[in-house]
PDB file of C-alpha atoms and ligand atoms in Angstrom:
ATOM      1  CA  MET A 266       7.302  -7.487  14.099  1.00  0.00           C
ATOM      2  CA  LYS A 267       9.878  -8.399  11.675  1.00  0.00           C
ATOM      3  CA  ILE A 268       8.395  -6.692   8.760  1.00  0.00           C
ATOM      4  CA  TYR A 269       7.145  -3.914  10.514  1.00  0.00           C
ATOM      5  CA  ASN A 270      10.537  -3.165  11.998  1.00  0.00           C
ATOM      6  CA  TYR A 271      12.122  -3.567   8.417  1.00  0.00           C
ATOM      7  CA  LEU A 272       9.759  -0.977   7.044  1.00  0.00           C
ATOM      8  CA  GLN A 273      10.726   1.424  10.203  1.00  0.00           C
ATOM      9  CA  ASN A 274      14.291   0.861   9.433  1.00  0.00           C
ATOM     10  CA  ILE A 275      13.850   1.780   5.671  1.00  0.00           C
ATOM     11  CA  VAL A 276      11.911   4.896   6.687  1.00  0.00           C
ATOM     12  CA  ARG A 277      14.776   5.819   9.057  1.00  0.00           C
ATOM     13  CA  GLU A 278      17.503   5.141   6.567  1.00  0.00           C
ATOM     14  CA  LYS A 279      15.819   6.425   3.276  1.00  0.00           C
ATOM     15  CA  GLY A 280      13.427   8.855   4.481  1.00  0.00           C
ATOM     16  CA  ALA A 281      10.650   6.800   3.134  1.00  0.00           C
ATOM     17  CA  ALA A 282       9.734   3.429   1.671  1.00  0.00           C
ATOM     18  CA  TYR A 283       8.621   2.500  -1.765  1.00  0.00           C
ATOM     19  CA  LEU A 284       6.048  -0.573  -2.032  1.00  0.00           C
ATOM     20  CA  ILE A 285       4.564  -1.668  -5.292  1.00  0.00           C
ATOM     21  CA  LEU A 286       1.345  -3.413  -5.434  1.00  0.00           C
ATOM     22  CA  LEU A 287       1.080  -6.614  -7.367  1.00  0.00           C
ATOM     23  CA  ASP A 288      -2.532  -7.540  -8.249  1.00  0.00           C
ATOM     24  CA  PRO A 289      -2.778 -11.212  -9.323  1.00  0.00           C
ATOM     25  CA  ASP A 290      -5.652 -10.540 -11.515  1.00  0.00           C
ATOM     26  CA  LYS A 291      -3.746  -7.880 -13.399  1.00  0.00           C
ATOM     27  CA  LEU A 292      -0.308  -9.258 -13.739  1.00  0.00           C
ATOM     28  CA  SER A 293       0.105 -12.008 -16.093  1.00  0.00           C
ATOM     29  CA  GLU A 294       2.389 -15.033 -15.215  1.00  0.00           C
ATOM     30  CA  GLU A 295       4.838 -14.271 -17.830  1.00  0.00           C
ATOM     31  CA  LYS A 296       5.398 -10.713 -16.717  1.00  0.00           C
ATOM     32  CA  LEU A 297       5.435 -11.471 -12.926  1.00  0.00           C
ATOM     33  CA  ILE A 298       9.060 -12.715 -12.471  1.00  0.00           C
ATOM     34  CA  PRO A 299      10.635 -10.100 -14.639  1.00  0.00           C
ATOM     35  CA  PHE A 300       8.744  -7.351 -13.246  1.00  0.00           C
ATOM     36  CA  VAL A 301       9.536  -8.409  -9.623  1.00  0.00           C
ATOM     37  CA  LYS A 302      13.276  -8.567 -10.615  1.00  0.00           C
ATOM     38  CA  HIS A 303      13.196  -5.388 -12.245  1.00  0.00           C
ATOM     39  CA  CYS A 304      11.598  -3.786  -9.101  1.00  0.00           C
ATOM     40  CA  GLU A 305      14.335  -5.144  -6.799  1.00  0.00           C
ATOM     41  CA  LYS A 306      17.152  -3.685  -9.197  1.00  0.00           C
ATOM     42  CA  SER A 307      15.318  -0.336  -9.192  1.00  0.00           C
ATOM     43  CA  ASP A 308      15.491  -0.034  -5.379  1.00  0.00           C
ATOM     44  CA  VAL A 309      11.832  -0.731  -4.585  1.00  0.00           C
ATOM     45  CA  ASP A 310      11.559  -1.745  -0.793  1.00  0.00           C
ATOM     46  CA  GLY A 311       8.885  -4.435  -1.033  1.00  0.00           C
ATOM     47  CA  PHE A 312       5.605  -5.550  -2.694  1.00  0.00           C
ATOM     48  CA  LEU A 313       1.931  -5.381  -1.470  1.00  0.00           C
ATOM     49  CA  VAL A 314       0.000  -8.265  -3.079  1.00  0.00           C
ATOM     50  CA  GLY A 315      -3.666  -8.382  -3.221  1.00  0.00           C
ATOM     51  CA  GLY A 316      -6.806  -7.459  -5.357  1.00  0.00           C
ATOM     52  CA  SER A 317     -10.347  -6.502  -4.769  1.00  0.00           C
ATOM     53  CA  LEU A 318     -11.759  -9.557  -6.458  1.00  0.00           C
ATOM     54  CA  MET A 319      -9.134 -12.167  -7.248  1.00  0.00           C
ATOM     55  CA  ILE A 320     -11.123 -13.884  -9.868  1.00  0.00           C
ATOM     56  CA  ASN A 321      -8.733 -15.564 -12.215  1.00  0.00           C
ATOM     57  CA  SER A 322      -5.677 -16.187  -9.928  1.00  0.00           C
ATOM     58  CA  ASN A 323      -4.335 -18.440  -7.402  1.00  0.00           C
ATOM     59  CA  LEU A 324      -2.722 -16.258  -4.607  1.00  0.00           C
ATOM     60  CA  GLU A 325      -0.484 -19.048  -3.295  1.00  0.00           C
ATOM     61  CA  LEU A 326       1.058 -19.930  -6.486  1.00  0.00           C
ATOM     62  CA  PHE A 327       1.297 -16.239  -7.151  1.00  0.00           C
ATOM     63  CA  LEU A 328       3.098 -15.522  -3.768  1.00  0.00           C
ATOM     64  CA  GLU A 329       5.328 -18.537  -4.347  1.00  0.00           C
ATOM     65  CA  LYS A 330       6.712 -17.215  -7.435  1.00  0.00           C
ATOM     66  CA  VAL A 331       7.235 -13.763  -6.090  1.00  0.00           C
ATOM     67  CA  LYS A 332       9.125 -15.154  -3.200  1.00  0.00           C
ATOM     68  CA  SER A 333      11.186 -17.262  -5.310  1.00  0.00           C
ATOM     69  CA  SER A 334      12.308 -14.390  -7.521  1.00  0.00           C
ATOM     70  CA  THR A 335      13.153 -11.673  -4.782  1.00  0.00           C
ATOM     71  CA  SER A 336      14.457 -11.379  -1.300  1.00  0.00           C
ATOM     72  CA  LEU A 337      12.106  -8.286  -0.700  1.00  0.00           C
ATOM     73  CA  PRO A 338       9.241  -8.819   1.587  1.00  0.00           C
ATOM     74  CA  ALA A 339       5.633  -9.641   0.101  1.00  0.00           C
ATOM     75  CA  ILE A 340       2.972  -8.138   2.318  1.00  0.00           C
ATOM     76  CA  ILE A 341      -0.681  -9.177   1.595  1.00  0.00           C
ATOM     77  CA  PHE A 342      -2.951  -6.405   1.042  1.00  0.00           C
ATOM     78  CA  PRO A 343      -6.242  -8.217   1.268  1.00  0.00           C
ATOM     79  CA  GLY A 344      -9.412  -7.467  -0.675  1.00  0.00           C
ATOM     80  CA  SER A 345     -11.236 -10.253   1.229  1.00  0.00           C
ATOM     81  CA  VAL A 346     -10.828 -12.871   3.929  1.00  0.00           C
ATOM     82  CA  ASN A 347      -9.925 -15.361   1.373  1.00  0.00           C
ATOM     83  CA  GLN A 348      -6.467 -13.841   0.695  1.00  0.00           C
ATOM     84  CA  ILE A 349      -4.533 -15.097   3.559  1.00  0.00           C
ATOM     85  CA  CYS A 350      -1.772 -17.365   2.656  1.00  0.00           C
ATOM     86  CA  SER A 351       1.419 -18.539   4.596  1.00  0.00           C
ATOM     87  CA  ALA A 352       3.703 -18.018   1.538  1.00  0.00           C
ATOM     88  CA  ALA A 353       3.611 -14.156   2.417  1.00  0.00           C
ATOM     89  CA  ASP A 354       5.786 -12.428   4.890  1.00  0.00           C
ATOM     90  CA  ALA A 355       3.035 -10.286   6.482  1.00  0.00           C
ATOM     91  CA  ILE A 356      -0.504  -9.023   5.954  1.00  0.00           C
ATOM     92  CA  LEU A 357      -1.856  -5.512   6.368  1.00  0.00           C
ATOM     93  CA  PHE A 358      -4.711  -6.104   8.985  1.00  0.00           C
ATOM     94  CA  LEU A 359      -6.953  -3.444   7.532  1.00  0.00           C
ATOM     95  CA  SER A 360      -9.821  -1.725   9.418  1.00  0.00           C
ATOM     96  CA  VAL A 361     -11.745   0.737   7.358  1.00  0.00           C
ATOM     97  CA  VAL A 362     -11.909   3.261   9.925  1.00  0.00           C
ATOM     98  CA  SER A 363     -12.968   6.050   7.716  1.00  0.00           C
ATOM     99  CA  GLY A 364     -16.287   4.142   7.313  1.00  0.00           C
ATOM    100  CA  ARG A 365     -19.129   3.034   9.643  1.00  0.00           C
ATOM    101  CA  ASN A 366     -19.719  -0.324   8.314  1.00  0.00           C
ATOM    102  CA  ALA A 367     -19.085  -2.724  11.129  1.00  0.00           C
ATOM    103  CA  GLU A 368     -18.250  -5.617   8.800  1.00  0.00           C
ATOM    104  CA  HIS A 369     -15.004  -3.774   7.537  1.00  0.00           C
ATOM    105  CA  LEU A 370     -14.303  -2.327  10.998  1.00  0.00           C
ATOM    106  CA  ILE A 371     -14.280  -5.597  12.985  1.00  0.00           C
ATOM    107  CA  GLY A 372     -16.611  -8.291  11.433  1.00  0.00           C
ATOM    108  CA  LYS A 373     -14.156  -9.760   8.682  1.00  0.00           C
ATOM    109  CA  HIS A 374     -11.391  -9.491  11.325  1.00  0.00           C
ATOM    110  CA  VAL A 375     -13.043 -12.100  13.491  1.00  0.00           C
ATOM    111  CA  LEU A 376     -13.191 -14.381  10.646  1.00  0.00           C
ATOM    112  CA  ALA A 377      -9.662 -13.773   9.474  1.00  0.00           C
ATOM    113  CA  ALA A 378      -7.821 -13.650  12.712  1.00  0.00           C
ATOM    114  CA  PRO A 379      -7.630 -17.487  13.464  1.00  0.00           C
ATOM    115  CA  THR A 380      -6.424 -18.243   9.828  1.00  0.00           C
ATOM    116  CA  ILE A 381      -3.829 -15.640  10.083  1.00  0.00           C
ATOM    117  CA  LYS A 382      -2.532 -17.250  13.291  1.00  0.00           C
ATOM    118  CA  GLN A 383      -2.498 -20.526  11.836  1.00  0.00           C
ATOM    119  CA  SER A 384      -0.493 -19.251   8.576  1.00  0.00           C
ATOM    120  CA  GLY A 385       2.208 -17.711  10.893  1.00  0.00           C
ATOM    121  CA  ILE A 386       2.326 -14.672   9.037  1.00  0.00           C
ATOM    122  CA  GLU A 387       2.884 -11.118  10.760  1.00  0.00           C
ATOM    123  CA  PRO A 388      -0.469  -9.286  11.004  1.00  0.00           C
ATOM    124  CA  ILE A 389       0.232  -5.392  10.801  1.00  0.00           C
ATOM    125  CA  SER A 390      -2.819  -3.590  12.283  1.00  0.00           C
ATOM    126  CA  THR A 391      -3.611  -0.647   9.829  1.00  0.00           C
ATOM    127  CA  GLY A 392      -6.150   2.183  10.059  1.00  0.00           C
ATOM    128  CA  TYR A 393      -7.388   2.103   6.465  1.00  0.00           C
ATOM    129  CA  ILE A 394      -8.825   5.691   5.580  1.00  0.00           C
ATOM    130  CA  LEU A 395     -10.540   6.019   2.147  1.00  0.00           C
ATOM    131  CA  VAL A 396     -10.384   9.449   0.800  1.00  0.00           C
ATOM    132  CA  GLU A 397     -12.717  11.055  -1.933  1.00  0.00           C
ATOM    133  CA  SER A 398     -10.627  11.073  -5.165  1.00  0.00           C
ATOM    134  CA  GLY A 399     -13.109  11.774  -7.887  1.00  0.00           C
ATOM    135  CA  SER A 400     -15.327   8.960  -9.435  1.00  0.00           C
ATOM    136  CA  THR A 401     -16.416   6.135  -7.308  1.00  0.00           C
ATOM    137  CA  THR A 402     -13.331   3.787  -6.526  1.00  0.00           C
ATOM    138  CA  THR A 403     -13.419  -0.005  -6.261  1.00  0.00           C
ATOM    139  CA  ALA A 404     -12.245   0.472  -2.535  1.00  0.00           C
ATOM    140  CA  VAL A 405     -15.290   2.910  -1.801  1.00  0.00           C
ATOM    141  CA  TYR A 406     -17.767   0.646  -3.613  1.00  0.00           C
ATOM    142  CA  MET A 407     -16.543  -2.616  -2.030  1.00  0.00           C
ATOM    143  CA  SER A 408     -16.405  -1.224   1.515  1.00  0.00           C
ATOM    144  CA  GLY A 409     -19.986   0.239   1.304  1.00  0.00           C
ATOM    145  CA  SER A 410     -18.810   3.200   3.021  1.00  0.00           C
ATOM    146  CA  LEU A 411     -18.372   7.005   2.506  1.00  0.00           C
ATOM    147  CA  PRO A 412     -14.631   8.262   1.816  1.00  0.00           C
ATOM    148  CA  VAL A 413     -13.407  11.463   3.848  1.00  0.00           C
ATOM    149  CA  PRO A 414     -14.095  14.382   1.816  1.00  0.00           C
ATOM    150  CA  ARG A 415     -11.000  15.493   0.078  1.00  0.00           C
ATOM    151  CA  ASN A 416     -11.195  19.173   1.391  1.00  0.00           C
ATOM    152  CA  LYS A 417     -11.547  17.934   5.128  1.00  0.00           C
ATOM    153  CA  PRO A 418      -8.061  17.160   6.129  1.00  0.00           C
ATOM    154  CA  GLU A 419      -8.986  17.640   9.957  1.00  0.00           C
ATOM    155  CA  ILE A 420     -11.524  14.665   9.586  1.00  0.00           C
ATOM    156  CA  ALA A 421      -8.692  12.574   8.244  1.00  0.00           C
ATOM    157  CA  ALA A 422      -6.245  13.630  10.926  1.00  0.00           C
ATOM    158  CA  SER A 423      -8.734  12.907  13.777  1.00  0.00           C
ATOM    159  CA  THR A 424      -9.664   9.651  12.299  1.00  0.00           C
ATOM    160  CA  ALA A 425      -6.139   8.633  12.019  1.00  0.00           C
ATOM    161  CA  LEU A 426      -5.320   9.705  15.567  1.00  0.00           C
ATOM    162  CA  ALA A 427      -8.152   7.750  16.783  1.00  0.00           C
ATOM    163  CA  ALA A 428      -6.841   4.646  14.988  1.00  0.00           C
ATOM    164  CA  GLU A 429      -3.342   5.138  16.488  1.00  0.00           C
ATOM    165  CA  TYR A 430      -5.032   5.424  19.959  1.00  0.00           C
ATOM    166  CA  LEU A 431      -6.857   2.091  19.330  1.00  0.00           C
ATOM    167  CA  GLY A 432      -3.584   0.729  18.629  1.00  0.00           C
ATOM    168  CA  MET A 433      -3.077   0.643  15.004  1.00  0.00           C
ATOM    169  CA  LYS A 434       0.510   0.509  13.772  1.00  0.00           C
ATOM    170  CA  LEU A 435       0.184   2.124  10.295  1.00  0.00           C
ATOM    171  CA  ILE A 436      -2.273   4.717   8.948  1.00  0.00           C
ATOM    172  CA  TYR A 437      -3.192   4.232   5.235  1.00  0.00           C
ATOM    173  CA  LEU A 438      -4.423   7.029   3.183  1.00  0.00           C
ATOM    174  CA  GLU A 439      -5.959   5.475   0.181  1.00  0.00           C
ATOM    175  CA  ALA A 440      -7.286   7.324  -2.843  1.00  0.00           C
ATOM    176  CA  GLY A 441      -8.022   4.054  -4.435  1.00  0.00           C
ATOM    177  CA  SER A 442      -6.526   2.108  -7.259  1.00  0.00           C
ATOM    178  CA  GLY A 443      -6.641   3.984 -10.511  1.00  0.00           C
ATOM    179  CA  ALA A 444      -8.027   7.127  -8.749  1.00  0.00           C
ATOM    180  CA  ASP A 445      -8.730  10.212 -10.650  1.00  0.00           C
ATOM    181  CA  GLN A 446      -6.756  12.255  -8.086  1.00  0.00           C
ATOM    182  CA  PRO A 447      -4.333  11.295  -5.270  1.00  0.00           C
ATOM    183  CA  VAL A 448      -4.678  12.144  -1.662  1.00  0.00           C
ATOM    184  CA  PRO A 449      -4.288  15.820  -1.390  1.00  0.00           C
ATOM    185  CA  ASN A 450      -0.958  17.148  -0.100  1.00  0.00           C
ATOM    186  CA  GLU A 451      -2.675  19.134   2.749  1.00  0.00           C
ATOM    187  CA  MET A 452      -4.456  15.957   3.941  1.00  0.00           C
ATOM    188  CA  VAL A 453      -1.128  13.988   3.973  1.00  0.00           C
ATOM    189  CA  LYS A 454       0.374  16.857   6.077  1.00  0.00           C
ATOM    190  CA  ALA A 455      -2.414  17.015   8.471  1.00  0.00           C
ATOM    191  CA  VAL A 456      -2.453  13.311   9.119  1.00  0.00           C
ATOM    192  CA  SER A 457       1.374  12.952   9.119  1.00  0.00           C
ATOM    193  CA  GLY A 458       1.390  16.006  11.627  1.00  0.00           C
ATOM    194  CA  GLN A 459      -1.091  14.215  13.933  1.00  0.00           C
ATOM    195  CA  VAL A 460       0.123  10.699  14.297  1.00  0.00           C
ATOM    196  CA  SER A 461       3.434   9.181  15.356  1.00  0.00           C
ATOM    197  CA  VAL A 462       2.943   5.916  13.365  1.00  0.00           C
ATOM    198  CA  PRO A 463       4.110   5.755   9.586  1.00  0.00           C
ATOM    199  CA  VAL A 464       1.641   6.989   7.181  1.00  0.00           C
ATOM    200  CA  ILE A 465       1.089   5.080   3.939  1.00  0.00           C
ATOM    201  CA  VAL A 466      -0.178   6.919   1.008  1.00  0.00           C
ATOM    202  CA  GLY A 467      -1.291   5.266  -2.262  1.00  0.00           C
ATOM    203  CA  GLY A 468      -3.877   5.551  -5.102  1.00  0.00           C
ATOM    204  CA  GLY A 469      -3.653   7.628  -8.282  1.00  0.00           C
ATOM    205  CA  ILE A 470       0.062   8.202  -8.020  1.00  0.00           C
ATOM    206  CA  ARG A 471       1.331   8.342 -11.698  1.00  0.00           C
ATOM    207  CA  ASN A 472       4.569  10.302 -11.678  1.00  0.00           C
ATOM    208  CA  PRO A 473       7.709  10.641  -9.427  1.00  0.00           C
ATOM    209  CA  GLN A 474       7.151  14.248  -8.791  1.00  0.00           C
ATOM    210  CA  THR A 475       3.709  13.449  -7.014  1.00  0.00           C
ATOM    211  CA  ALA A 476       5.301  10.631  -4.985  1.00  0.00           C
ATOM    212  CA  ARG A 477       7.963  13.230  -3.945  1.00  0.00           C
ATOM    213  CA  GLU A 478       5.292  15.650  -2.783  1.00  0.00           C
ATOM    214  CA  LYS A 479       3.581  13.061  -0.630  1.00  0.00           C
ATOM    215  CA  VAL A 480       6.854  12.270   1.163  1.00  0.00           C
ATOM    216  CA  GLU A 481       7.642  16.016   1.602  1.00  0.00           C
ATOM    217  CA  ASN A 482       4.253  16.310   3.292  1.00  0.00           C
ATOM    218  CA  GLY A 483       5.138  13.652   5.580  1.00  0.00           C
ATOM    219  CA  ALA A 484       4.271  10.302   4.060  1.00  0.00           C
ATOM    220  CA  SER A 485       6.522   7.260   5.298  1.00  0.00           C
ATOM    221  CA  ILE A 486       5.551   4.787   2.596  1.00  0.00           C
ATOM    222  CA  ILE A 487       4.305   5.253  -0.853  1.00  0.00           C
ATOM    223  CA  VAL A 488       2.428   2.731  -2.793  1.00  0.00           C
ATOM    224  CA  THR A 489       1.888   2.575  -6.565  1.00  0.00           C
ATOM    225  CA  GLY A 490       0.062  -0.005  -8.559  1.00  0.00           C
ATOM    226  CA  ASN A 491      -1.783   0.666 -11.777  1.00  0.00           C
ATOM    227  CA  PHE A 492       0.889   2.792 -13.393  1.00  0.00           C
ATOM    228  CA  PHE A 493       3.334  -0.196 -13.968  1.00  0.00           C
ATOM    229  CA  GLU A 494       0.579  -2.412 -15.301  1.00  0.00           C
ATOM    230  CA  ASN A 495       1.798  -0.925 -18.596  1.00  0.00           C
ATOM    231  CA  GLU A 496       5.163  -2.418 -19.352  1.00  0.00           C
ATOM    232  CA  ASN A 497       6.251   0.657 -21.299  1.00  0.00           C
ATOM    233  CA  ASN A 498       6.474   2.558 -17.799  1.00  0.00           C
ATOM    234  CA  TRP A 499       8.820  -0.081 -16.149  1.00  0.00           C
ATOM    235  CA  ASN A 500      11.833   2.115 -17.027  1.00  0.00           C
ATOM    236  CA  LEU A 501      10.321   4.881 -14.727  1.00  0.00           C
ATOM    237  CA  ILE A 502      10.515   2.566 -11.438  1.00  0.00           C
ATOM    238  CA  LYS A 503      13.941   3.738 -10.537  1.00  0.00           C
ATOM    239  CA  GLU A 504      12.921   7.362 -10.767  1.00  0.00           C
ATOM    240  CA  PHE A 505       9.947   6.772  -8.525  1.00  0.00           C
ATOM    241  CA  ALA A 506      12.364   5.190  -5.911  1.00  0.00           C
ATOM    242  CA  SER A 507      14.751   7.957  -6.136  1.00  0.00           C
ATOM    243  CA  ALA A 508      11.936  10.578  -5.660  1.00  0.00           C
ATOM    244  CA  ILE A 509      10.798   8.529  -2.639  1.00  0.00           C
ATOM    245  CA  HIS A 510      13.957   7.994  -1.076  1.00  0.00           C
ATOM    246  CA  ILE A 511      14.234  11.589  -0.059  1.00  0.00           C
ATOM    247  CA  LYS A 512      17.368  10.985   2.428  1.00  0.00           C
ATOM    248  CA  GLN A 513      19.453   9.331  -0.236  1.00  0.00           C
ATOM    249  CA  ASN A 514      18.708  11.370  -3.409  1.00  0.00           C
ATOM    250  CA  ILE A 515      18.791  14.596  -4.645  1.00  0.00           C
ATOM    251  CA  PHE A 516      15.711  14.877  -6.941  1.00  0.00           C
ATOM    252  CA  VAL A 517      15.179  17.573  -9.507  1.00  0.00           C
TER     253      VAL A 517
HETATM  254  C1  1GP B 239      -4.069   1.016  -4.238  1.00  0.00           C
HETATM  255  O1  1GP B 239      -2.813   2.411  -3.250  1.00  0.00           O
HETATM  256  C2  1GP B 239      -2.808   1.430  -4.091  1.00  0.00           C
HETATM  257  O2  1GP B 239      -4.740   0.378  -3.018  1.00  0.00           O
HETATM  258  C3  1GP B 239      -2.294   1.861  -5.508  1.00  0.00           C
HETATM  259  O3  1GP B 239      -3.009   2.550  -6.284  1.00  0.00           O
HETATM  260  O4  1GP B 239      -3.068   1.549  -8.559  1.00  0.00           O
HETATM  261  O5  1GP B 239      -3.621   3.842  -8.379  1.00  0.00           O
HETATM  262  O6  1GP B 239      -1.338   3.134  -8.064  1.00  0.00           O
HETATM  263  P1  1GP B 239      -2.840   2.734  -7.763  1.00  0.00           P
END
């Protein structure tokens, strides 16, 4: 529970936590260490590490580099059962509760569980809710499931509550990496109002104002990925962090 408690403490102290997604397929070796250090200086609270394919990369080496350059936690955000590695601090044990594909609800988990136990990393059970966000996202395509329609916040809220009753410790509202549109504020509000566990919101968040709106509507953790693949945007990380840390910063 170490990392889960860490996240809860950040939410208590700062109002919400800011995690940045590192995709080993998309972040070159030369950029990784400077980027991670820059994130830490900019008040980011931790990293999610993972990708949908992991074609050109070695997760273990990647995670070792991340861990050697920061004291912030590295949490695996697995795109497949192969993405389990003891160099991480924790893993989001994701069940795609918005879908009806048994493989992604429980099947892959049976294969992954013994390896996670062996690795010693902390599993954090997470109800993963895919949300319609424009053109088909990789997450929707890879999961072989339908996302929740974006104008149906009540479906997302009921799904999240069911996930909490099943024992899940986090709810992840996912528009998908590079989504045309982020998860709607009304849906963030409906879900956060329904559950008592922290709600993560990610996908298609490209400016601090949008991140702030999600927090104002009840999100506890914000994730961005894509936007910082462009080095020219790195100078905005601090602004994102300030917008998200709603208890600490006045944001105009
Ligand atoms: C994807 O929520 C994350 O799972 C991040 O999305 O890359 O669009 O910021 P972006």
